Short mmCIF file of C-alpha atoms and ligand atoms in Angstrom, two decimals:
data_model
loop_
_atom_site.label_atom_id
_atom_site.label_comp_id
_atom_site.label_asym_id
_atom_site.label_seq_id
_atom_site.Cartn_x
_atom_site.Cartn_y
_atom_site.Cartn_z
CA UNK A 1 0.00 0.00 0.00
CA UNK A 2 1.36 3.46 -0.91
CA UNK A 3 2.05 5.99 1.80
CA UNK A 4 -1.01 7.75 3.24
CA UNK A 5 -1.93 11.20 1.87
CA UNK A 6 -0.49 10.48 -1.57
CA UNK A 7 -2.52 10.53 -4.82
CA UNK A 8 -2.67 6.69 -4.78
CA UNK A 9 -3.81 6.58 -1.15
CA UNK A 10 -5.38 9.89 -0.17
CA UNK A 11 -6.03 10.72 3.48
CA UNK A 12 -9.82 10.50 3.81
CA UNK A 13 -11.41 12.62 6.49
CA UNK A 14 -15.06 12.90 7.52
CA UNK A 15 -16.19 16.15 9.15
CA UNK A 16 -19.41 15.99 11.14
CA UNK A 17 -21.05 19.41 11.06
CA UNK A 18 -20.81 22.20 8.49
CA UNK A 19 -20.69 25.30 10.68
CA UNK A 20 -17.67 27.62 10.90
CA UNK A 21 -15.56 25.13 12.89
CA UNK A 22 -16.21 22.36 10.36
CA UNK A 23 -15.40 24.62 7.41
CA UNK A 24 -12.21 26.00 8.98
CA UNK A 25 -11.15 22.39 9.70
CA UNK A 26 -11.82 21.50 6.03
CA UNK A 27 -9.84 24.55 4.89
CA UNK A 28 -6.86 23.56 7.04
CA UNK A 29 -7.04 19.95 5.86
CA UNK A 30 -7.07 20.95 2.20
CA UNK A 31 -4.39 23.63 2.52
CA UNK A 32 -1.30 21.46 1.98
CA UNK A 33 -0.57 20.99 -1.74
CA UNK A 34 2.02 18.29 -0.97
CA UNK A 35 -0.63 16.09 0.69
CA UNK A 36 -3.58 14.37 -1.01
CA UNK A 37 -6.55 14.84 1.27
CA UNK A 38 -10.24 14.17 0.63
CA UNK A 39 -12.85 15.70 2.90
CA UNK A 40 -16.46 14.54 3.17
CA UNK A 41 -18.56 16.92 5.26
CA UNK A 42 -21.87 15.80 6.77
CA UNK A 43 -24.71 17.92 8.08
CA UNK A 44 -28.05 16.83 9.46
CA UNK A 45 -29.69 19.71 7.57
CA UNK A 46 -29.80 19.98 3.77
CA UNK A 47 -28.16 23.41 4.17
CA UNK A 48 -24.57 24.10 5.31
CA UNK A 49 -22.99 26.82 7.52
CA UNK A 50 -24.56 26.00 10.91
CA UNK A 51 -25.06 29.04 13.12
CA UNK A 52 -23.96 31.42 10.35
CA UNK A 53 -27.28 30.53 8.71
CA UNK A 54 -29.41 29.66 11.75
CA UNK A 55 -27.84 31.70 14.57
CA UNK A 56 -26.37 35.00 13.33
CA UNK A 57 -29.03 37.69 13.63
CA UNK A 58 -30.69 38.52 10.29
CA UNK A 59 -29.95 42.23 10.77
CA UNK A 60 -26.21 41.41 10.82
CA UNK A 61 -25.76 40.44 7.16
CA UNK A 62 -22.09 41.48 7.06
CA UNK A 63 -21.20 38.79 9.61
CA UNK A 64 -22.51 36.26 7.10
CA UNK A 65 -19.89 37.32 4.53
CA UNK A 66 -17.62 34.62 6.01
CA UNK A 67 -19.68 32.23 3.90
CA UNK A 68 -17.65 33.34 0.86
CA UNK A 69 -14.58 31.81 2.46
CA UNK A 70 -16.45 28.57 3.13
CA UNK A 71 -17.66 28.53 -0.49
CA UNK A 72 -14.04 28.72 -1.61
CA UNK A 73 -13.22 25.69 0.53
CA UNK A 74 -16.22 23.86 -0.89
CA UNK A 75 -14.96 24.52 -4.43
CA UNK A 76 -11.84 22.43 -3.74
CA UNK A 77 -12.00 19.22 -5.73
CA UNK A 78 -11.18 17.17 -2.65
CA UNK A 79 -14.35 18.40 -0.90
CA UNK A 80 -17.80 16.80 -0.88
CA UNK A 81 -20.93 17.75 1.10
CA UNK A 82 -23.54 15.28 2.31
CA UNK A 83 -26.50 17.29 3.58
CA UNK A 84 -29.58 15.88 5.30
CA UNK A 85 -27.48 13.09 6.79
CA UNK A 86 -27.50 12.89 10.57
CA UNK A 87 -24.59 11.04 12.11
CA UNK A 88 -26.19 9.02 14.88
CA UNK A 89 -29.38 8.55 12.81
CA UNK A 90 -28.70 7.52 9.19
CA UNK A 91 -25.06 6.67 9.85
CA UNK A 92 -23.54 5.55 13.15
CA UNK A 93 -20.22 7.17 14.23
CA UNK A 94 -18.64 3.68 14.19
CA UNK A 95 -19.60 3.35 10.52
CA UNK A 96 -17.69 6.55 9.75
CA UNK A 97 -14.65 5.26 11.64
CA UNK A 98 -14.77 2.13 9.45
CA UNK A 99 -14.68 4.18 6.26
CA UNK A 100 -12.35 7.11 6.98
CA UNK A 101 -8.81 7.50 8.24
CA UNK A 102 -9.99 10.28 10.51
CA UNK A 103 -13.27 11.77 11.71
CA UNK A 104 -13.46 15.39 12.91
CA UNK A 105 -16.49 16.18 15.07
CA UNK A 106 -17.68 19.75 14.53
CA UNK A 107 -21.35 19.59 15.42
CA UNK A 108 -21.47 22.44 17.94
CA UNK A 109 -23.73 22.84 20.94
CA UNK A 110 -27.26 22.02 19.95
CA UNK A 111 -29.17 22.56 23.18
CA UNK A 112 -29.45 25.25 25.84
CA UNK A 113 -28.46 25.52 29.49
CA UNK A 114 -31.23 25.42 32.07
CA UNK A 115 -31.79 27.86 34.93
CA UNK A 116 -33.16 25.23 37.31
CA UNK A 117 -35.76 27.56 38.86
CA UNK A 118 -39.49 26.99 39.48
CA UNK A 119 -41.70 28.01 36.58
CA UNK A 120 -38.97 27.59 33.97
CA UNK A 121 -41.21 25.25 31.97
CA UNK A 122 -44.33 27.48 32.01
CA UNK A 123 -45.76 28.34 28.59
CA UNK A 124 -44.24 31.68 27.64
CA UNK A 125 -40.81 30.77 29.07
CA UNK A 126 -38.52 29.80 26.19
CA UNK A 127 -34.88 29.13 25.50
CA UNK A 128 -33.62 32.13 23.53
CA UNK A 129 -31.82 29.68 21.25
CA UNK A 130 -35.21 28.33 20.11
CA UNK A 131 -36.50 31.81 19.36
CA UNK A 132 -33.31 32.55 17.41
CA UNK A 133 -33.72 29.31 15.43
CA UNK A 134 -37.37 30.19 14.77
CA UNK A 135 -36.74 33.67 13.38
CA UNK A 136 -33.83 32.25 11.37
CA UNK A 137 -36.09 29.66 9.66
CA UNK A 138 -34.40 26.58 11.12
CA UNK A 139 -36.69 23.76 9.90
CA UNK A 140 -36.85 22.09 13.35
CA UNK A 141 -38.34 25.26 14.85
CA UNK A 142 -40.51 26.60 12.03
CA UNK A 143 -43.76 25.45 13.64
CA UNK A 144 -42.97 26.85 17.11
CA UNK A 145 -45.29 29.55 18.36
CA UNK A 146 -44.22 32.56 20.36
CA UNK A 147 -47.01 34.69 21.74
CA UNK A 148 -45.62 38.19 21.23
CA UNK A 149 -48.82 39.96 22.25
CA UNK A 150 -47.64 40.90 25.77
CA UNK A 151 -46.24 44.32 26.64
CA UNK A 152 -43.13 43.28 28.54
CA UNK A 153 -40.54 40.60 27.76
CA UNK A 154 -37.69 39.60 30.03
CA UNK A 155 -34.45 38.32 28.48
CA UNK A 156 -32.16 36.58 30.98
CA UNK A 157 -28.43 36.78 30.33
CA UNK A 158 -25.82 39.34 29.32
CA UNK A 159 -24.28 37.59 26.32
CA UNK A 160 -24.48 38.43 22.63
CA UNK A 161 -27.42 36.08 22.11
CA UNK A 162 -29.41 38.10 24.66
CA UNK A 163 -28.38 41.30 22.83
CA UNK A 164 -29.47 39.79 19.48
CA UNK A 165 -32.87 38.77 20.89
CA UNK A 166 -33.46 42.17 22.51
CA UNK A 167 -32.55 43.97 19.29
CA UNK A 168 -34.57 41.70 17.01
CA UNK A 169 -37.64 42.20 19.22
CA UNK A 170 -37.23 45.97 18.84
CA UNK A 171 -36.84 46.16 15.05
CA UNK A 172 -39.50 47.85 12.96
CA UNK A 173 -41.35 46.12 10.12
CA UNK A 174 -39.32 47.88 7.45
CA UNK A 175 -36.06 46.94 9.16
CA UNK A 176 -37.18 43.29 9.39
CA UNK A 177 -38.32 43.28 5.78
CA UNK A 178 -34.81 44.13 4.57
CA UNK A 179 -33.43 40.95 6.12
CA UNK A 180 -33.67 37.20 5.62
CA UNK A 181 -35.75 36.79 8.79
CA UNK A 182 -38.12 33.83 8.32
CA UNK A 183 -41.37 34.91 6.67
CA UNK A 184 -43.36 33.30 9.49
CA UNK A 185 -41.57 35.54 12.02
CA UNK A 186 -41.71 38.95 10.34
CA UNK A 187 -45.43 39.61 10.87
CA UNK A 188 -45.61 38.49 14.53
CA UNK A 189 -42.41 40.39 15.39
CA UNK A 190 -43.34 43.58 13.54
CA UNK A 191 -46.87 43.63 14.97
CA UNK A 192 -46.01 42.43 18.47
CA UNK A 193 -47.53 44.18 21.44
CA UNK A 194 -44.11 44.41 23.05
CA UNK A 195 -43.28 47.82 24.48
CA UNK A 196 -40.51 46.94 26.92
CA UNK A 197 -37.65 44.45 26.69
CA UNK A 198 -35.89 43.97 30.03
CA UNK A 199 -32.44 42.38 29.83
CA UNK A 200 -31.21 40.93 33.14
CA UNK A 201 -27.54 40.45 34.04
CA UNK A 202 -26.77 38.47 37.17
CA UNK A 203 -23.48 40.34 37.61
CA UNK A 204 -22.60 43.99 37.02
CA UNK A 205 -21.84 46.18 33.99
CA UNK A 206 -18.13 45.29 34.28
CA UNK A 207 -18.86 41.56 34.01
CA UNK A 208 -21.28 41.56 31.07
CA UNK A 209 -20.31 39.12 28.29
CA UNK A 210 -21.58 41.42 25.49
CA UNK A 211 -19.05 42.66 22.95
CA UNK A 212 -18.91 46.43 22.30
CA UNK A 213 -20.67 46.67 18.93
CA UNK A 214 -23.61 44.62 20.25
CA UNK A 215 -24.00 46.95 23.27
CA UNK A 216 -23.64 50.08 21.15
CA UNK A 217 -26.35 48.92 18.75
CA UNK A 218 -28.86 48.73 21.61
CA UNK A 219 -28.53 52.50 21.85
CA UNK A 220 -28.99 53.06 18.11
CA UNK A 221 -32.42 51.51 17.55
CA UNK A 222 -34.73 53.34 15.17
CA UNK A 223 -37.82 52.86 17.31
CA UNK A 224 -36.57 51.84 20.75
CA UNK A 225 -35.00 53.89 23.53
CA UNK A 226 -32.37 52.30 25.70
CA UNK A 227 -32.68 52.77 29.44
CA UNK A 228 -30.37 52.06 32.38
CA UNK A 229 -31.07 53.30 35.87
CA UNK A 230 -27.95 55.36 36.80
CA UNK A 231 -27.82 53.55 40.16
CA UNK A 232 -27.44 50.27 38.24
CA UNK A 233 -24.36 51.62 36.51
CA UNK A 234 -22.51 52.51 39.68
CA UNK A 235 -19.65 50.10 40.01
CA UNK A 236 -18.95 48.29 43.27
CA UNK A 237 -15.44 48.64 44.73
CA UNK A 238 -14.14 45.40 43.21
CA UNK A 239 -15.29 46.28 39.70
CA UNK A 240 -14.12 49.90 39.97
CA UNK A 241 -10.66 48.76 41.06
CA UNK A 242 -10.55 46.35 38.11
CA UNK A 243 -11.69 48.93 35.57
CA UNK A 244 -9.11 51.43 36.84
CA UNK A 245 -6.31 48.85 36.79
CA UNK A 246 -3.95 48.01 33.93
CA UNK A 247 -5.44 44.52 33.79
CA UNK A 248 -8.86 45.70 32.65
CA UNK A 249 -9.58 44.52 29.15
CA UNK A 250 -10.64 47.03 26.53
CA UNK A 251 -14.00 45.39 25.83
CA UNK A 252 -15.03 45.58 29.48
CA UNK A 253 -13.85 49.17 29.84
CA UNK A 254 -15.71 50.25 26.71
CA UNK A 255 -18.85 48.37 27.76
CA UNK A 256 -18.86 50.25 31.06
CA UNK A 257 -18.40 53.58 29.24
CA UNK A 258 -21.28 52.81 26.88
CA UNK A 259 -23.58 51.69 29.72
CA UNK A 260 -22.74 54.89 31.61
CA UNK A 261 -23.57 56.98 28.58
CA UNK A 262 -26.89 55.10 28.20
CA UNK A 263 -27.72 55.78 31.86
CA UNK A 264 -27.43 59.53 31.22
CA UNK A 265 -29.82 59.56 28.28
CA UNK A 266 -33.26 61.11 28.33
CA UNK A 267 -35.84 58.83 26.66
CA UNK A 268 -36.88 60.07 23.22
CA UNK A 269 -40.40 58.63 23.46
CA UNK A 270 -39.81 55.87 20.92
CA UNK A 271 -42.36 53.09 20.63
CA UNK A 272 -40.35 50.53 22.58
CA UNK A 273 -37.66 50.59 25.19
CA UNK A 274 -34.82 48.25 26.02
CA UNK A 275 -34.05 48.26 29.75
CA UNK A 276 -30.74 46.85 30.97
CA UNK A 277 -30.73 45.77 34.61
CA UNK A 278 -27.72 44.39 36.42
CA UNK A 279 -27.10 42.36 39.59
CA UNK A 280 -30.40 40.50 39.20
CA UNK A 281 -30.82 36.72 39.18
CA UNK A 282 -34.05 35.03 38.23
CA UNK A 283 -35.47 33.18 41.24
CA UNK A 284 -38.89 32.03 40.04
CA UNK A 285 -41.11 32.41 36.99
CA UNK A 286 -44.75 32.78 38.07
CA UNK A 287 -48.06 32.48 36.31
CA UNK A 288 -51.38 30.69 36.24
CA UNK A 289 -50.96 28.42 33.22
CA UNK A 290 -48.51 30.78 31.51
CA UNK A 291 -45.85 33.35 32.35
CA UNK A 292 -47.20 36.38 34.23
CA UNK A 293 -44.15 37.58 36.14
CA UNK A 294 -40.60 36.81 37.13
CA UNK A 295 -39.19 37.12 40.63
CA UNK A 296 -35.61 38.34 40.67
CA UNK A 297 -33.14 38.35 43.53
CA UNK A 298 -30.80 41.28 44.04
CA UNK A 299 -27.14 40.24 43.98
CA UNK A 300 -23.91 41.66 45.29
CA UNK A 301 -20.52 40.84 43.86
CA UNK A 302 -17.86 38.88 45.68
CA UNK A 303 -14.31 38.18 44.56
CA UNK A 304 -12.78 34.77 45.12
CA UNK A 305 -9.38 35.53 46.70
CA UNK A 306 -7.81 32.41 45.12
CA UNK A 307 -9.12 32.54 41.55
CA UNK A 308 -9.87 36.26 41.33
CA UNK A 309 -13.26 35.42 39.78
CA UNK A 310 -16.00 37.87 40.64
CA UNK A 311 -19.32 36.12 41.23
CA UNK A 312 -22.85 37.08 42.18
CA UNK A 313 -24.17 36.47 45.71
CA UNK A 314 -27.85 36.70 46.62
CA UNK A 315 -28.59 39.50 49.07
CA UNK A 316 -32.05 38.05 49.84
CA UNK A 317 -33.75 41.17 48.41
CA UNK A 318 -36.55 40.34 45.94
CA UNK A 319 -38.36 42.17 43.18
CA UNK A 320 -41.16 40.97 40.89
CA UNK A 321 -41.35 42.04 37.25
CA UNK A 322 -44.65 41.58 35.43
CA UNK A 323 -44.10 40.11 31.99
CA UNK A 324 -45.73 37.78 29.48
CA UNK A 325 -42.64 36.23 27.98
CA UNK A 326 -39.25 35.10 29.26
CA UNK A 327 -36.31 34.23 27.04
CA UNK A 328 -33.57 32.33 28.85
CA UNK A 329 -30.30 33.28 27.18
CA UNK A 330 -27.72 31.76 29.49
CA UNK A 331 -25.68 29.78 27.00
CA UNK A 332 -25.76 26.79 24.69
CA UNK A 333 -24.85 23.25 25.72
CA UNK A 334 -23.40 20.40 23.68
CA UNK A 335 -24.90 16.91 23.59
CA UNK A 336 -23.13 13.58 23.26
CA UNK A 337 -23.10 11.18 20.35
CA UNK A 338 -23.39 7.43 20.90
CA UNK A 339 -19.99 5.79 21.15
CA UNK A 340 -18.01 9.06 21.38
CA UNK A 341 -16.45 9.88 24.81
CA UNK A 342 -18.35 12.79 26.32
CA UNK A 343 -17.88 15.10 29.29
CA UNK A 344 -21.50 15.66 30.27
CA UNK A 345 -20.71 18.37 32.85
CA UNK A 346 -19.01 20.58 30.30
CA UNK A 347 -21.13 19.45 27.36
CA UNK A 348 -18.06 18.71 25.21
CA UNK A 349 -16.48 15.64 23.59
CA UNK A 350 -13.66 14.52 25.89
CA UNK A 351 -10.47 15.77 24.26
CA UNK A 352 -7.04 17.23 24.69
CA UNK A 353 -6.34 20.05 22.25
CA UNK A 354 -8.73 18.47 19.76
CA UNK A 355 -7.57 14.83 20.04
CA UNK A 356 -10.47 12.74 21.33
CA UNK A 357 -9.65 10.92 24.58
CA UNK A 358 -11.36 7.85 26.01
CA UNK A 359 -12.64 7.70 29.60
CA UNK A 360 -9.18 6.64 30.81
CA UNK A 361 -7.56 9.62 29.10
CA UNK A 362 -5.94 7.67 26.23
CA UNK A 363 -6.14 9.05 22.69
CA UNK A 364 -8.83 7.53 20.48
CA UNK A 365 -6.84 7.28 17.28
CA UNK A 366 -8.40 8.79 14.20
CA UNK A 367 -10.94 10.92 16.09
CA UNK A 368 -10.74 14.68 16.50
CA UNK A 369 -12.93 17.55 17.55
CA UNK A 370 -13.19 21.28 16.74
CA UNK A 371 -15.34 24.28 17.70
CA UNK A 372 -17.97 24.47 20.44
CA UNK A 373 -18.20 20.68 20.89
CA UNK A 374 -14.44 20.80 21.63
CA UNK A 375 -14.17 23.83 23.92
CA UNK A 376 -17.73 24.85 24.85
CA UNK A 377 -19.94 27.64 23.45
CA UNK A 378 -17.59 30.61 23.55
CA UNK A 379 -15.98 33.10 21.22
CA UNK A 380 -17.01 34.67 17.94
CA UNK A 381 -17.02 32.99 14.50
CA UNK A 382 -13.35 33.79 13.85
CA UNK A 383 -12.30 32.10 17.11
CA UNK A 384 -13.01 28.80 15.37
CA UNK A 385 -10.30 29.41 12.76
CA UNK A 386 -7.41 29.11 15.24
CA UNK A 387 -9.27 26.42 17.15
CA UNK A 388 -9.71 24.24 14.06
CA UNK A 389 -6.15 24.88 12.87
CA UNK A 390 -4.88 23.64 16.26
CA UNK A 391 -6.76 20.37 15.94
CA UNK A 392 -5.75 19.81 12.32
CA UNK A 393 -2.08 20.49 13.19
CA UNK A 394 -2.38 17.60 15.66
CA UNK A 395 -4.02 15.42 13.03
CA UNK A 396 -1.10 16.08 10.66
CA UNK A 397 1.39 15.38 13.47
CA UNK A 398 -0.37 12.04 14.06
CA UNK A 399 -0.18 11.34 10.32
CA UNK A 400 3.56 11.96 10.34
CA UNK A 401 4.09 9.80 13.39
CA UNK A 402 2.01 6.90 12.05
CA UNK A 403 -0.85 7.32 14.52
CA UNK A 404 -3.63 7.37 11.91
CA UNK A 405 -5.27 3.93 11.93
CA UNK A 406 -6.19 2.10 8.72
CA UNK A 407 -9.99 1.97 8.42
CA UNK A 408 -11.61 -1.48 8.67
CA UNK A 409 -13.41 -1.11 5.32
CA UNK A 410 -12.35 0.31 1.98
CA UNK A 411 -11.40 3.93 2.45
CA UNK A 412 -12.65 5.10 -0.93
CA UNK A 413 -15.25 7.62 -2.04
CA UNK A 414 -17.74 4.92 -3.08
CA UNK A 415 -17.89 3.24 0.32
CA UNK A 416 -19.94 5.99 2.01
CA UNK A 417 -22.03 6.57 -1.13
CA UNK A 418 -23.11 2.91 -1.10
CA UNK A 419 -24.05 3.07 2.58
CA UNK A 420 -26.08 6.26 2.06
CA UNK A 421 -27.82 4.87 -1.01
CA UNK A 422 -29.05 2.08 1.29
CA UNK A 423 -29.92 4.21 4.32
CA UNK A 424 -31.25 7.37 2.79
CA UNK A 425 -32.13 6.87 -0.87
CA UNK A 426 -32.90 10.14 -2.73
CA UNK A 427 -32.65 12.31 0.37
CA UNK A 428 -28.96 13.21 0.50
CA UNK A 429 -28.17 16.77 -0.59
CA UNK A 430 -24.85 17.34 -2.38
CA UNK A 431 -23.07 20.69 -2.49
CA UNK A 432 -24.61 21.25 -5.93
CA UNK A 433 -27.98 20.52 -4.32
CA UNK A 434 -27.26 23.20 -1.71
CA UNK A 435 -26.24 25.62 -4.48
CA UNK A 436 -29.64 25.01 -6.08
CA UNK A 437 -31.38 25.76 -2.75
CA UNK A 438 -29.22 28.87 -2.35
CA UNK A 439 -30.06 30.11 -5.84
CA UNK A 440 -33.79 29.51 -5.31
CA UNK A 441 -33.80 31.37 -1.98
CA UNK A 442 -31.86 34.31 -3.43
CA UNK A 443 -34.18 34.32 -6.44
CA UNK A 444 -37.22 34.63 -4.19
CA UNK A 445 -35.56 37.44 -2.23
CA UNK A 446 -34.34 39.54 -5.14
CA UNK A 447 -37.62 41.13 -6.28
CA UNK A 448 -38.35 42.04 -2.65
CA UNK A 449 -34.95 43.66 -2.10
CA UNK A 450 -34.11 40.97 0.46
CA UNK A 451 -30.90 38.89 0.55
CA UNK A 452 -32.99 35.72 0.36
CA UNK A 453 -36.30 34.23 1.39
CA UNK A 454 -35.44 31.11 3.33
CA UNK A 455 -37.14 27.78 2.93
CA UNK A 456 -38.48 26.67 6.29
CA UNK A 457 -39.10 22.96 5.78
CA UNK A 458 -36.87 20.05 4.82
CA UNK A 459 -39.35 19.07 2.07
CA UNK A 460 -39.11 22.49 0.41
CA UNK A 461 -35.32 22.34 0.63
CA UNK A 462 -35.17 18.86 -0.88
CA UNK A 463 -37.42 19.90 -3.72
CA UNK A 464 -35.29 22.96 -4.49
CA UNK A 465 -32.10 20.88 -4.25
CA UNK A 466 -33.29 18.66 -7.10
CA UNK A 467 -32.73 21.37 -9.70
CA UNK A 468 -28.93 21.39 -9.38
CA UNK A 469 -26.90 24.11 -11.01
CA UNK A 470 -23.47 23.38 -12.39
CA UNK A 471 -21.51 20.21 -11.96
CA UNK A 472 -22.69 17.76 -9.31
CA UNK A 473 -20.29 17.46 -6.42
P1 LIG B 1 -22.49 33.85 26.76
O1 LIG B 1 -21.73 34.90 26.05
O2 LIG B 1 -21.73 32.79 27.46
O3 LIG B 1 -23.45 34.59 27.79
C1 LIG B 1 -24.23 33.88 28.71
C2 LIG B 1 -24.80 34.85 29.72
O4 LIG B 1 -25.68 34.11 30.57
C3 LIG B 1 -23.75 35.48 30.63
O5 LIG B 1 -24.10 36.82 30.85
C4 LIG B 1 -23.89 34.68 31.92
O6 LIG B 1 -23.55 35.39 33.09
C5 LIG B 1 -25.39 34.44 31.92
N1 LIG B 1 -25.78 33.33 32.79
C6 LIG B 1 -25.28 32.07 32.81
N2 LIG B 1 -25.92 31.34 33.74
C7 LIG B 1 -26.83 32.16 34.31
C8 LIG B 1 -27.81 31.99 35.31
N3 LIG B 1 -27.95 30.82 35.93
N4 LIG B 1 -28.58 33.04 35.65
C9 LIG B 1 -28.43 34.23 35.01
N5 LIG B 1 -27.55 34.45 34.05
C10 LIG B 1 -26.75 33.42 33.70
O7 LIG B 1 -23.48 33.03 25.80
P2 LIG B 1 -24.37 33.44 24.54
O8 LIG B 1 -24.93 34.79 24.64
O9 LIG B 1 -25.27 32.26 24.37
O10 LIG B 1 -23.33 33.43 23.35
C11 LIG B 1 -22.58 32.25 23.01
C12 LIG B 1 -21.33 32.66 22.23
O11 LIG B 1 -21.72 33.09 20.92
C13 LIG B 1 -20.59 33.80 22.85
O12 LIG B 1 -19.21 33.60 22.73
C14 LIG B 1 -21.03 35.00 22.04
O13 LIG B 1 -20.11 36.07 22.01
C15 LIG B 1 -21.20 34.37 20.67
N6 LIG B 1 -22.13 35.18 19.87
C16 LIG B 1 -21.60 36.19 19.16
C17 LIG B 1 -22.42 37.03 18.43
C18 LIG B 1 -21.81 38.17 17.67
O14 LIG B 1 -20.61 38.20 17.49
N7 LIG B 1 -22.61 39.13 17.21
C19 LIG B 1 -23.81 36.84 18.45
C20 LIG B 1 -24.33 35.80 19.20
C21 LIG B 1 -23.47 34.97 19.93
P3 LIG B 1 -22.12 35.17 33.80
O15 LIG B 1 -21.16 35.93 32.96
O16 LIG B 1 -22.35 35.73 35.15
O17 LIG B 1 -21.84 33.70 33.80
#
């Protein structure tokens, strides 16, 4: 047998998940002209790009420009896409290991973290991630219903997802209609009865996880005032000392400046207002059959002398906020895949720098992980570039040192095609199939001056995928 990663015996790699981490991993794998590498990328949806399509807020179209880079990767002749194939459903992870020299898991964090407070499951209390997926036309969430008729919504969390949700709820109809927001969401959001969006942070302004542009935007809404009680912006001694020190990071410092400026503003009488409240933890969600209010506990900040971490401590003081909807935006969480070692506490595949480890800590040869399912749900899209490169560097090191196992079955392109023809006849979407979906969505959007009108069901996507443009790949 010829050496691995040569034209006679190409290195065959499966990537599970087609979000940013998966695409950056593919880019790194295909970047070495001296090595012959073939990448097959799988996604459970017919459409690629993960959270760039189904997570990034529709009013942030520029963020989606990274797709051009992923398209370039997809144009590489060593790349194939298998959409509408769920690993763990149509194909078992062990069946990938039998057919590829290496498998890179890149499937992200598909569920949300729970608050663990009474009333969390009441109708009207939703994971923000589900609302985001709904307004982004994710087919699993298209038939969800969100009753937006109430006057006040509470968004729990001080991360960028909370900022996205608050902003999206405050957009006007004409702003929404310029975007690729799902058609089923535009009407309810534009005509909602919502007048106030309260965003709750359990720690203070100096601990918020928002990035600066996301905070700034909350103060630039066409038809929503931003409001912060000046008392809420006063920093405690620990935070003040941090902000005034050389250690303070720029993002935190700028956030505090922007919050302070917001707290000095006079309301302009816009139709809606976004209220930022700090040092408040949700204690209970109340309501008779659906959300009517949320009880919040007032916190104070305490610094751990050993770790330096500043955390929130309940003062025992309580406040009740009337509201009809609660969006819990306290982070995503990864889920395990049968047969793959998983750290359930952290919600990540057990790994060291991207090499999958078994429960005893030994490397599982030929298995790798990138992105949120490697490190947890943190960072912006670009963070995944370095993250994926790190893992693929290890994969290439393992290749050089002979630690890539020979697959049990034929490692050729036909092997997976035959399995899929058996498991999922006529339902697999190739990259050309995705290009046909893409063209159809853009075509529907064009006369309306919108970037695209998204399909919201798998059936619609499959139908559109069957009119492929260009060469099948
Ligand atoms: P995140 O940035 O981790 O924020 C989670 C927030 O939830 C934090 O404020 C956290 O507070 C709070 N929280 C956690 N547990 C809580 C509890 N029990 N009670 C109250 N609050 C609680 O997560 P995310 O907003 O889901 O975003 C995920 C990642 O995607 C982030 O890296 C984010 O920057 C990125 N993202 C980026 C963009 C963008 O670039 N425009 C848009 C969306 C998402 P503590 O800090 O006190 O833990």
